Amino acid sequence: MPKWSNPDYVNELDPKIVDMLVEFHKSQGTLETPKAQAEIAQKREEIEQRRAELEDKKTRAFEPLG
């Protein structure tokens, strides 16, 4: 059974994770702290970088061999 068919599966590269992190910090009252802002920025950058790497891999996989 594929992992994404599990109802508890969370795609680590889904940009919604950043939204969830923002909501968490809002609920804790820590959203405006430098630590929270740095954590959010780091997670956003991490997701964008990993998505770009996967896109590059996909592009190279479908390039003609000739």
Coordinates of N, CA and C in Angstrom, one line a residue:
M1 N 0.9 -1.2 0.0 CA 0.0 0.0 0.0 C 0.9 1.2 0.0
P2 N 0.7 2.2 -0.9 CA 1.5 3.4 -1.0 C 1.4 4.2 0.3
K3 N 2.4 4.9 0.7 CA 2.4 5.6 1.9 C 1.4 6.8 1.9
W4 N 1.2 7.4 0.7 CA 0.3 8.5 0.6 C -1.1 8.1 0.6
S5 N -1.5 6.8 0.6 CA -2.9 6.4 0.8 C -3.2 6.3 2.3
N6 N -2.2 6.4 3.1 CA -2.5 6.4 4.6 C -3.1 7.8 4.9
P7 N -4.2 7.8 5.6 CA -4.8 9.1 6.0 C -3.9 10.0 6.9
D8 N -3.0 9.4 7.6 CA -2.1 10.2 8.4 C -0.8 10.7 7.7
Y9 N -0.7 10.3 6.4 CA 0.5 10.7 5.7 C 0.6 12.2 5.5
V10 N 1.8 12.8 5.7 CA 2.0 14.2 5.5 C 3.2 14.3 4.5
N11 N 2.9 15.0 3.4 CA 4.0 15.2 2.4 C 4.9 16.3 2.9
E12 N 6.1 15.9 3.2 CA 7.1 16.8 3.8 C 7.4 18.0 2.9
L13 N 7.1 17.9 1.6 CA 7.4 19.0 0.7 C 6.2 19.8 0.3
D14 N 5.1 19.6 1.0 CA 3.9 20.4 0.8 C 4.0 21.8 1.4
P15 N 3.9 22.8 0.6 CA 4.0 24.2 1.2 C 3.0 24.5 2.3
K16 N 2.0 23.6 2.4 CA 1.0 23.8 3.5 C 1.7 23.6 4.9
I17 N 2.8 22.9 4.9 CA 3.5 22.7 6.2 C 3.9 24.0 6.7
V18 N 4.3 25.0 5.9 CA 4.7 26.3 6.4 C 3.5 27.0 7.0
D19 N 2.3 26.8 6.4 CA 1.1 27.4 6.9 C 0.8 26.8 8.3
M20 N 1.0 25.5 8.4 CA 0.8 24.8 9.7 C 1.7 25.3 10.7
L21 N 3.0 25.6 10.4 CA 4.0 26.1 11.3 C 3.6 27.5 11.8
V22 N 3.1 28.3 10.8 CA 2.7 29.6 11.2 C 1.5 29.6 12.2
E23 N 0.5 28.7 11.9 CA -0.6 28.6 12.7 C -0.2 28.1 14.1
F24 N 0.7 27.2 14.2 CA 1.2 26.7 15.5 C 1.8 27.8 16.3
H25 N 2.7 28.6 15.6 CA 3.3 29.7 16.4 C 2.3 30.8 16.8
K26 N 1.3 31.0 15.9 CA 0.2 31.9 16.3 C -0.5 31.4 17.5
S27 N -0.8 30.1 17.6 CA -1.6 29.6 18.7 C -0.7 29.6 20.0
Q28 N 0.6 29.6 19.8 CA 1.5 29.6 21.0 C 1.8 31.1 21.4
G29 N 1.5 32.0 20.6 CA 1.8 33.4 20.8 C 3.3 33.7 20.6
T30 N 3.9 32.9 19.7 CA 5.4 33.1 19.5 C 5.7 33.5 18.0
L31 N 4.6 33.8 17.3 CA 4.8 34.1 15.8 C 5.8 35.2 15.6
E32 N 5.7 36.2 16.4 CA 6.6 37.4 16.1 C 8.0 37.3 16.7
T33 N 8.3 36.2 17.3 CA 9.7 36.1 17.9 C 10.7 35.8 16.7
P34 N 11.9 36.3 16.9 CA 12.9 36.0 15.9 C 13.2 34.5 15.6
K35 N 13.1 33.7 16.7 CA 13.3 32.3 16.6 C 12.2 31.7 15.7
A36 N 11.0 32.0 15.9 CA 9.9 31.5 15.1 C 10.0 31.9 13.7
Q37 N 10.3 33.2 13.5 CA 10.5 33.7 12.1 C 11.6 33.0 11.4
A38 N 12.7 32.7 12.1 CA 13.8 32.0 11.5 C 13.4 30.6 11.1
E39 N 12.7 30.0 12.0 CA 12.2 28.6 11.8 C 11.3 28.5 10.6
I40 N 10.4 29.4 10.5 CA 9.5 29.5 9.3 C 10.3 29.7 8.0
A41 N 11.2 30.7 8.0 CA 12.0 31.0 6.8 C 12.8 29.8 6.4
Q42 N 13.4 29.1 7.4 CA 14.2 27.9 7.1 C 13.4 26.8 6.5
K43 N 12.2 26.6 7.1 CA 11.4 25.5 6.6 C 10.9 25.8 5.1
R44 N 10.6 27.1 4.9 CA 10.1 27.5 3.5 C 11.3 27.3 2.5
E45 N 12.5 27.7 2.9 CA 13.7 27.5 2.0 C 14.0 26.1 1.8
E46 N 13.9 25.3 2.8 CA 14.1 23.8 2.7 C 13.1 23.2 1.8
I47 N 11.9 23.5 1.9 CA 10.9 22.9 1.0 C 11.1 23.4 -0.4
E48 N 11.4 24.6 -0.7 CA 11.6 25.1 -2.0 C 12.8 24.5 -2.6
Q49 N 13.9 24.3 -1.9 CA 15.1 23.7 -2.4 C 14.9 22.2 -2.7
R50 N 14.2 21.5 -1.9 CA 14.0 20.1 -2.1 C 13.0 19.9 -3.3
R51 N 12.1 20.8 -3.4 CA 11.1 20.7 -4.6 C 11.9 20.9 -5.9
A52 N 12.8 21.9 -5.8 CA 13.6 22.3 -7.0 C 14.5 21.1 -7.4
E53 N 15.1 20.4 -6.4 CA 16.0 19.3 -6.7 C 15.2 18.1 -7.3
L54 N 14.0 17.9 -6.8 CA 13.1 16.9 -7.4 C 12.7 17.2 -8.8
E55 N 12.4 18.5 -9.1 CA 12.0 18.9 -10.4 C 13.2 18.7 -11.4
D56 N 14.4 19.1 -10.9 CA 15.6 18.9 -11.7 C 15.8 17.4 -12.0
K57 N 15.6 16.6 -11.0 CA 15.8 15.1 -11.2 C 14.8 14.6 -12.3
K58 N 13.6 15.1 -12.1 CA 12.5 14.6 -13.0 C 12.8 15.1 -14.5
T59 N 13.3 16.3 -14.6 CA 13.6 16.8 -15.9 C 14.7 16.0 -16.6
R60 N 15.8 15.7 -15.8 CA 16.9 14.9 -16.3 C 16.5 13.5 -16.7
A61 N 15.5 13.0 -15.9 CA 15.1 11.6 -16.1 C 14.3 11.5 -17.5
F62 N 13.7 12.5 -17.9 CA 12.9 12.5 -19.1 C 13.6 13.1 -20.3
E63 N 14.9 13.5 -20.2 CA 15.7 14.0 -21.3 C 16.0 12.8 -22.3
P64 N 16.0 13.2 -23.6 CA 16.4 12.1 -24.6 C 17.8 11.7 -24.3
L65 N 18.1 10.4 -24.6 CA 19.4 9.9 -24.4 C 20.4 10.2 -25.5
G66 N 20.0 10.7 -26.6 CA 20.8 10.9 -27.8 C 21.5 12.2 -27.7

